[in-house]
Short mmCIF file of C-alpha atoms in Angstrom, two decimals:
data_model
loop_
_atom_site.label_atom_id
_atom_site.label_comp_id
_atom_site.label_asym_id
_atom_site.label_seq_id
_atom_site.Cartn_x
_atom_site.Cartn_y
_atom_site.Cartn_z
CA MET A 27 103.97 8.31 4.95
CA GLY A 28 101.96 11.45 4.44
CA LEU A 29 102.59 14.39 2.09
CA ASP A 30 103.92 16.56 4.90
CA GLU A 31 106.49 13.94 5.86
CA ASN A 32 107.65 13.50 2.24
CA GLU A 33 108.14 17.24 1.93
CA ASN A 34 110.21 17.32 5.11
CA VAL A 35 112.42 14.43 3.92
CA ARG A 36 112.96 16.14 0.57
CA LYS A 37 114.06 19.34 2.25
CA ARG A 38 116.44 17.49 4.52
CA MET A 39 118.01 15.48 1.66
CA GLU A 40 118.60 18.33 -0.80
CA PRO A 41 121.75 19.82 0.89
CA LEU A 42 123.14 16.37 1.40
CA LEU A 43 122.58 15.11 -2.12
CA PHE A 44 123.46 18.38 -3.88
CA PRO A 45 127.27 17.52 -4.18
CA MET A 46 126.32 14.35 -5.88
CA TYR A 47 124.57 16.30 -8.65
CA THR A 48 127.68 18.40 -9.38
CA THR A 49 130.40 15.74 -9.24
CA PRO A 50 131.37 12.94 -11.68
CA LEU A 51 129.66 9.61 -11.28
CA SER A 52 132.73 7.95 -9.81
CA ARG A 53 132.89 10.55 -7.08
CA GLN A 54 129.16 10.12 -6.37
CA VAL A 55 129.59 6.38 -5.96
CA GLU A 56 132.51 6.89 -3.71
CA TRP A 57 130.58 9.37 -1.62
CA LEU A 58 127.61 7.06 -1.24
CA ARG A 59 129.94 4.24 -0.26
CA VAL A 60 131.45 6.41 2.45
CA HIS A 61 128.09 7.84 3.70
CA PRO A 62 125.45 5.15 3.00
CA ILE A 63 124.03 4.79 6.52
CA TRP A 64 123.98 8.52 7.18
CA VAL A 65 122.22 9.21 3.93
CA MET A 66 119.60 6.52 4.54
CA ASP A 67 119.13 7.69 8.07
CA SER A 68 118.72 11.21 6.79
CA CYS A 69 116.19 10.12 4.19
CA LEU A 70 113.97 8.20 6.66
CA PRO A 71 111.62 9.86 9.12
CA SER A 72 112.72 10.13 12.70
CA PRO A 73 111.52 7.46 15.17
CA ARG A 74 109.20 9.98 16.84
CA VAL A 75 107.62 10.84 13.48
CA ARG A 76 107.31 7.17 12.64
CA ARG A 77 105.70 6.41 15.96
CA GLY A 78 103.31 9.34 15.52
CA GLY A 79 102.32 8.11 12.09
CA GLU A 80 101.87 4.58 13.33
CA GLU A 81 99.80 5.86 16.23
CA ARG A 82 97.66 7.88 13.89
CA ARG A 83 97.21 4.96 11.55
CA GLY A 84 96.40 2.72 14.52
CA GLU A 85 93.95 5.30 15.77
CA GLU A 86 92.45 5.50 12.30
CA ARG A 87 92.14 1.72 12.14
CA ARG A 88 90.65 1.60 15.61
CA GLY A 89 88.29 4.44 14.68
CA GLU A 90 87.30 2.60 11.55
CA ALA A 91 86.79 -0.55 13.59
CA ARG A 92 84.71 1.36 16.11
CA ARG A 93 82.67 2.90 13.32
CA GLY A 94 82.18 -0.52 11.83
CA GLU A 95 81.13 -1.85 15.19
CA ALA A 96 78.82 1.11 15.61
CA ARG A 97 77.33 0.44 12.22
CA GLN A 98 76.90 -3.21 13.12
CA ASP A 99 75.44 -2.23 16.47
CA GLY A 100 73.13 0.23 14.71
CA LEU A 101 72.00 -2.40 12.26
CA GLY A 102 71.48 -4.89 15.07
CA GLU A 103 69.63 -2.34 17.14
CA ALA A 104 67.51 -1.41 14.14
CA ARG A 105 66.74 -5.07 13.52
CA ARG A 106 65.96 -5.65 17.19
CA HIS A 107 63.89 -2.47 17.28
CA GLY A 108 62.07 -3.55 14.15
CA ARG A 109 61.39 -6.99 15.61
CA GLY A 110 60.30 -5.37 18.88
CA GLU A 111 58.03 -3.00 17.00
CA GLU A 112 56.64 -5.90 15.06
CA ARG A 113 56.05 -7.85 18.26
CA ARG A 114 54.50 -4.81 19.92
CA ASP A 115 52.39 -4.14 16.85
CA GLY A 116 51.30 -7.75 16.82
CA ARG A 117 50.45 -7.66 20.51
CA GLY A 118 48.71 -4.32 20.03
CA GLU A 119 46.65 -5.68 17.15
CA GLU A 120 45.77 -8.76 19.20
CA GLU A 121 44.79 -6.58 22.17
CA THR A 122 42.79 -4.28 19.90
CA GLY A 123 41.06 -7.24 18.29
CA GLU A 124 40.27 -8.77 21.68
CA LYS A 125 39.02 -5.42 22.93
CA ARG A 126 36.78 -5.06 19.89
CA ARG A 127 35.48 -8.60 20.31
CA GLY A 128 34.80 -7.87 23.98
CA GLU A 129 32.96 -4.69 23.08
CA ALA A 130 30.94 -6.59 20.49
CA ARG A 131 30.05 -9.26 23.07
CA ARG A 132 29.06 -6.61 25.60
CA ALA A 133 27.05 -4.80 22.94
CA ARG A 134 25.22 -8.03 22.04
CA ARG A 135 24.55 -8.75 25.70
CA GLY A 136 23.36 -5.17 26.16
CA GLU A 137 21.07 -5.45 23.15
CA ALA A 138 19.70 -8.74 24.44
CA THR A 139 19.20 -7.23 27.89
CA ARG A 140 17.54 -4.16 26.44
CA ALA A 141 15.38 -6.34 24.23
CA GLY A 142 14.36 -8.42 27.24
CA ILE A 143 13.64 -5.33 29.31
CA GLY A 144 11.81 -3.78 26.38
CA GLU A 145 9.63 -6.87 26.04
CA GLN A 146 8.93 -6.85 29.77
CA LEU A 147 8.05 -3.17 29.65
CA GLN A 148 5.79 -3.77 26.68
CA GLU A 149 4.08 -6.59 28.51
CA MET A 150 3.67 -4.38 31.58
CA GLU A 151 2.32 -1.57 29.43
CA MET A 152 -0.10 -3.95 27.77
CA GLU A 153 -1.22 -5.20 31.16
CA MET A 154 -1.63 -1.63 32.35
CA MET A 155 -3.50 -0.69 29.19
CA GLN A 156 -5.82 -3.68 29.38
CA SER A 157 -9.01 -2.76 31.16
CA ARG A 158 -11.21 -4.86 33.41
CA PHE A 159 -14.08 -3.65 31.25
CA LYS A 160 -14.95 -5.08 27.84
CA ARG A 161 -17.85 -2.71 27.21
CA ILE A 162 -18.96 0.52 28.88
CA CYS A 163 -22.41 2.00 28.51
CA VAL A 164 -22.44 5.78 28.05
CA PHE A 165 -25.50 7.90 28.77
CA CYS A 166 -25.47 11.29 27.08
CA GLY A 167 -27.65 13.87 25.42
CA SER A 168 -28.97 13.85 21.89
CA SER A 169 -28.05 17.57 21.88
CA PRO A 170 -24.49 18.92 21.62
CA GLY A 171 -24.93 21.48 24.43
CA LYS A 172 -23.90 25.13 24.31
CA LYS A 173 -20.29 24.69 25.38
CA ASN A 174 -17.66 23.23 23.10
CA SER A 175 -16.17 21.56 26.17
CA TYR A 176 -19.10 19.14 26.29
CA GLN A 177 -18.48 18.06 22.72
CA ASP A 178 -14.73 17.80 23.33
CA ALA A 179 -15.38 15.66 26.41
CA ALA A 180 -17.52 13.24 24.38
CA ILE A 181 -14.77 12.81 21.80
CA GLU A 182 -12.07 12.45 24.48
CA LEU A 183 -14.09 9.78 26.28
CA GLY A 184 -14.48 7.87 23.02
CA GLN A 185 -10.74 8.04 22.43
CA GLU A 186 -10.03 6.89 25.99
CA LEU A 187 -12.24 3.85 25.47
CA VAL A 188 -10.40 3.06 22.24
CA SER A 189 -6.99 3.38 23.95
CA LYS A 190 -8.06 0.74 26.49
CA ASP A 191 -9.71 -1.56 23.94
CA ILE A 192 -13.18 -0.98 25.37
CA ASP A 193 -16.29 -1.24 23.20
CA LEU A 194 -19.18 1.22 23.45
CA VAL A 195 -22.82 0.65 24.31
CA TYR A 196 -24.98 3.76 23.96
CA GLY A 197 -28.45 5.06 23.12
CA GLY A 198 -28.14 4.50 19.36
CA GLY A 199 -28.58 8.10 18.18
CA SER A 200 -26.43 9.74 15.53
CA ILE A 201 -26.88 13.33 16.70
CA GLY A 202 -25.61 15.41 19.62
CA LEU A 203 -23.10 13.96 22.06
CA MET A 204 -24.32 10.45 21.21
CA GLY A 205 -23.23 10.91 17.60
CA LEU A 206 -19.83 12.34 18.60
CA ILE A 207 -18.81 9.57 20.99
CA SER A 208 -20.09 6.76 18.79
CA GLN A 209 -18.19 8.11 15.79
CA ALA A 210 -14.99 8.50 17.85
CA VAL A 211 -15.14 4.91 19.10
CA TYR A 212 -16.09 3.55 15.68
CA ASP A 213 -13.27 5.47 13.97
CA GLY A 214 -10.87 4.03 16.56
CA GLY A 215 -11.70 0.51 15.44
CA ARG A 216 -13.81 -0.60 18.41
CA HIS A 217 -17.26 -2.17 18.29
CA VAL A 218 -20.27 0.07 18.84
CA ILE A 219 -23.69 -1.17 19.97
CA GLY A 220 -26.56 1.28 19.76
CA VAL A 221 -29.83 0.45 21.55
CA ILE A 222 -32.80 2.61 20.63
CA PRO A 223 -36.60 2.34 20.91
CA LYS A 224 -38.32 2.08 17.58
CA THR A 225 -40.42 5.15 18.30
CA LEU A 226 -37.28 7.31 18.72
CA MET A 227 -35.46 6.16 15.59
CA PRO A 228 -36.85 8.93 13.33
CA ARG A 229 -36.00 11.56 15.94
CA GLU A 230 -32.54 10.47 17.13
CA ILE A 231 -31.14 8.86 13.98
CA THR A 232 -30.26 11.02 10.98
CA GLY A 233 -28.08 9.87 8.12
CA GLU A 234 -26.00 6.70 8.40
CA THR A 235 -25.57 4.96 11.76
CA VAL A 236 -22.30 3.45 12.95
CA GLY A 237 -21.75 0.00 14.38
CA GLU A 238 -24.56 -2.29 15.41
CA VAL A 239 -28.03 -0.87 16.05
CA LYS A 240 -30.51 -2.78 18.23
CA ALA A 241 -34.13 -1.62 18.01
CA VAL A 242 -36.22 -2.34 21.11
CA ALA A 243 -39.87 -1.85 22.04
CA ASP A 244 -39.65 0.85 24.73
CA MET A 245 -37.44 2.84 27.10
CA HIS A 246 -37.43 0.20 29.81
CA SER A 247 -36.27 -2.45 27.35
CA ARG A 248 -33.63 -0.02 26.14
CA LYS A 249 -32.11 0.40 29.62
CA ALA A 250 -32.26 -3.34 30.35
CA GLU A 251 -30.58 -4.22 27.07
CA MET A 252 -27.85 -1.62 27.56
CA ALA A 253 -27.20 -2.87 31.10
CA LYS A 254 -27.03 -6.48 29.93
CA HIS A 255 -24.25 -5.72 27.42
CA SER A 256 -22.19 -3.42 29.67
CA ASP A 257 -19.61 -3.84 32.45
CA ALA A 258 -19.85 -0.23 33.69
CA PHE A 259 -21.78 3.00 33.15
CA ILE A 260 -20.69 6.58 32.46
CA ALA A 261 -22.87 9.68 32.19
CA LEU A 262 -21.82 12.62 30.03
CA PRO A 263 -23.74 15.90 30.30
CA GLY A 264 -27.35 15.43 29.21
CA GLY A 265 -30.98 16.19 30.02
CA TYR A 266 -33.91 14.35 31.62
CA GLY A 267 -33.30 11.14 29.69
CA THR A 268 -29.67 11.02 30.72
CA LEU A 269 -30.56 11.71 34.37
CA GLU A 270 -33.32 9.06 34.33
CA GLU A 271 -30.95 6.40 32.96
CA LEU A 272 -28.19 7.42 35.38
CA LEU A 273 -30.37 7.40 38.49
CA GLU A 274 -31.91 4.06 37.57
CA VAL A 275 -28.56 2.24 37.31
CA ILE A 276 -27.50 3.92 40.58
CA THR A 277 -30.67 2.61 42.20
CA TRP A 278 -30.05 -0.86 40.80
CA ALA A 279 -26.55 -0.79 42.30
CA GLN A 280 -27.93 0.32 45.68
CA LEU A 281 -30.43 -2.54 45.63
CA GLY A 282 -27.72 -5.03 44.71
CA ILE A 283 -29.15 -5.79 41.30
CA HIS A 284 -25.64 -5.20 39.89
CA ASP A 285 -22.23 -4.23 41.23
CA LYS A 286 -20.98 -2.41 38.14
CA PRO A 287 -19.24 0.97 38.57
CA VAL A 288 -21.23 4.12 37.79
CA GLY A 289 -19.27 7.22 36.73
CA LEU A 290 -20.06 10.89 36.23
CA LEU A 291 -17.92 12.81 33.74
CA ASN A 292 -18.28 16.14 35.49
CA VAL A 293 -17.33 18.42 32.58
CA ASP A 294 -16.84 22.02 33.77
CA GLY A 295 -18.71 21.18 36.98
CA TYR A 296 -21.90 20.26 35.11
CA TYR A 297 -22.93 17.74 37.78
CA ASN A 298 -21.84 19.76 40.82
CA PHE A 299 -25.43 20.54 41.81
CA LEU A 300 -26.46 16.89 41.47
CA LEU A 301 -23.54 15.80 43.67
CA SER A 302 -24.45 18.48 46.20
CA PHE A 303 -28.02 17.21 46.24
CA ILE A 304 -26.83 13.65 46.87
CA ASP A 305 -24.53 14.86 49.67
CA THR A 306 -27.51 16.67 51.20
CA ALA A 307 -29.56 13.46 50.98
CA VAL A 308 -26.77 11.66 52.84
CA GLU A 309 -26.69 14.36 55.53
CA GLU A 310 -30.48 14.19 55.90
CA GLY A 311 -30.43 10.41 56.23
CA PHE A 312 -32.08 9.46 52.93
CA ILE A 313 -28.96 7.88 51.39
CA SER A 314 -26.47 5.80 53.37
CA PRO A 315 -22.81 6.93 53.37
CA ASP A 316 -21.79 3.62 51.79
CA ALA A 317 -24.32 4.09 48.99
CA ARG A 318 -22.86 7.55 48.34
CA HIS A 319 -19.71 5.81 47.10
CA ILE A 320 -21.64 4.13 44.29
CA ILE A 321 -21.08 7.28 42.22
CA VAL A 322 -17.57 7.86 40.92
CA SER A 323 -16.92 11.32 39.47
CA ALA A 324 -13.98 13.05 37.77
CA PRO A 325 -13.50 16.07 35.46
CA THR A 326 -11.61 14.15 32.72
CA ALA A 327 -12.19 10.89 30.90
CA LYS A 328 -8.78 9.42 31.76
CA GLU A 329 -9.15 10.12 35.47
CA LEU A 330 -12.71 8.84 35.53
CA VAL A 331 -11.90 5.52 33.84
CA LYS A 332 -8.94 5.03 36.19
CA LYS A 333 -11.16 5.56 39.25
CA MET A 334 -13.74 3.17 37.87
CA GLU A 335 -11.07 0.53 37.33
CA GLU A 336 -10.27 0.78 41.05
CA TYR A 337 -13.90 0.79 42.20
CA VAL A 338 -14.92 -1.69 44.89
CA PRO A 339 -18.59 -1.83 46.09
CA ARG A 340 -19.08 -0.84 49.72
CA HIS A 341 -22.88 -0.84 50.05
CA GLU A 342 -25.21 -3.62 51.16
CA ARG A 343 -27.19 -5.55 48.57
CA VAL A 344 -30.93 -5.60 49.01
CA ALA A 345 -32.26 -7.55 46.02
CA SER A 346 -31.16 -10.76 44.36
CA LYS A 347 -29.14 -10.16 41.23
CA LEU A 348 -30.13 -13.53 39.77
CA SER A 349 -33.83 -12.89 40.36
CA TRP A 350 -33.64 -9.44 38.81
CA GLU A 351 -31.88 -10.62 35.67
CA ARG A 352 -34.40 -13.40 35.15
CA GLU A 353 -37.39 -11.13 35.61
CA GLN A 354 -36.15 -7.86 34.12
CA LEU A 355 -34.43 -9.28 31.05
CA GLY A 356 -37.12 -11.84 30.23
CA TYR A 357 -35.24 -15.06 31.09
CA SER A 358 -37.43 -18.12 31.40
CA PRO A 359 -37.23 -20.03 34.70
CA LYS A 360 -36.38 -23.08 32.61
CA CYS A 361 -33.30 -21.49 31.03
CA ASP A 362 -29.79 -22.19 32.28
CA VAL A 363 -28.76 -19.36 34.55
CA SER A 364 -25.78 -21.08 36.17
CA ARG A 365 -23.44 -18.60 34.53
CA TYR A 366 -24.68 -15.92 36.91
CA ARG A 367 -23.72 -17.80 40.04
CA ARG A 368 -20.74 -16.50 41.98
#
């Protein structure tokens, strides 16, 4: 029983037991013998109090049991939650690992695809960069001209030839526009062939020459040798010599002696008057319209080379190419000329 109940019992018993404290022992015994049940009933809690205490104790026990169950449930839930978290973490790690492996596989496939595409693009670029020409003959002046644009054009043409892996054939001089273009091609790592008459060597060669120099007997031999080593012709700005060389290879093309493209690098409109003259000759009936297309012209080196790559002859051939090569270039009738047959 609780403290409050003990206090209540004590208060109830004091008036009943007080006579016993003031009487002899024999009288106390007699009194207890007469009132034993009453005294005991007075000392004990009432049934209602007992039931209340039992109910409280039962409630306390049930509460303790519920708390114990709650603790057990909490521990079980914690364990289950922990196992669930572990399972989820494990699944999450597996999913993350699989995702990473998938990304790695996709990245490898992407790299392989990009590498394959890159190789294809490189091959396409190489094919586009490769020219149909191995060597181009350039006619130009042994003077630099008054405009810097002429000199810049010579250097740009040399660089364009280098970018397309084209070698240079030229007049062999080391001064003027000839010196500029030959140096540009030589510095770019391409082969340079210079063809020059012996009589002009002191005049057109100063200092060290670049590439290979071929000395020939005269101007006619010079043009024939340059044509033999070239797949196309380009004229930069120049004087009488440049015009003479240009018009001769145009005439050879018109006659059918060769079918190689002939280009004019029309720097700052330098050749406008020449083109106008040729157009006038066409209008007056001295040059056929098809022969007019022998000349390809453009203001820049890149555009000119591109047009020459696309050139297709449209004019009629008059002379035999095989006969001309044998006679003009000094081939003996006994030599093997089968390589010229088409």
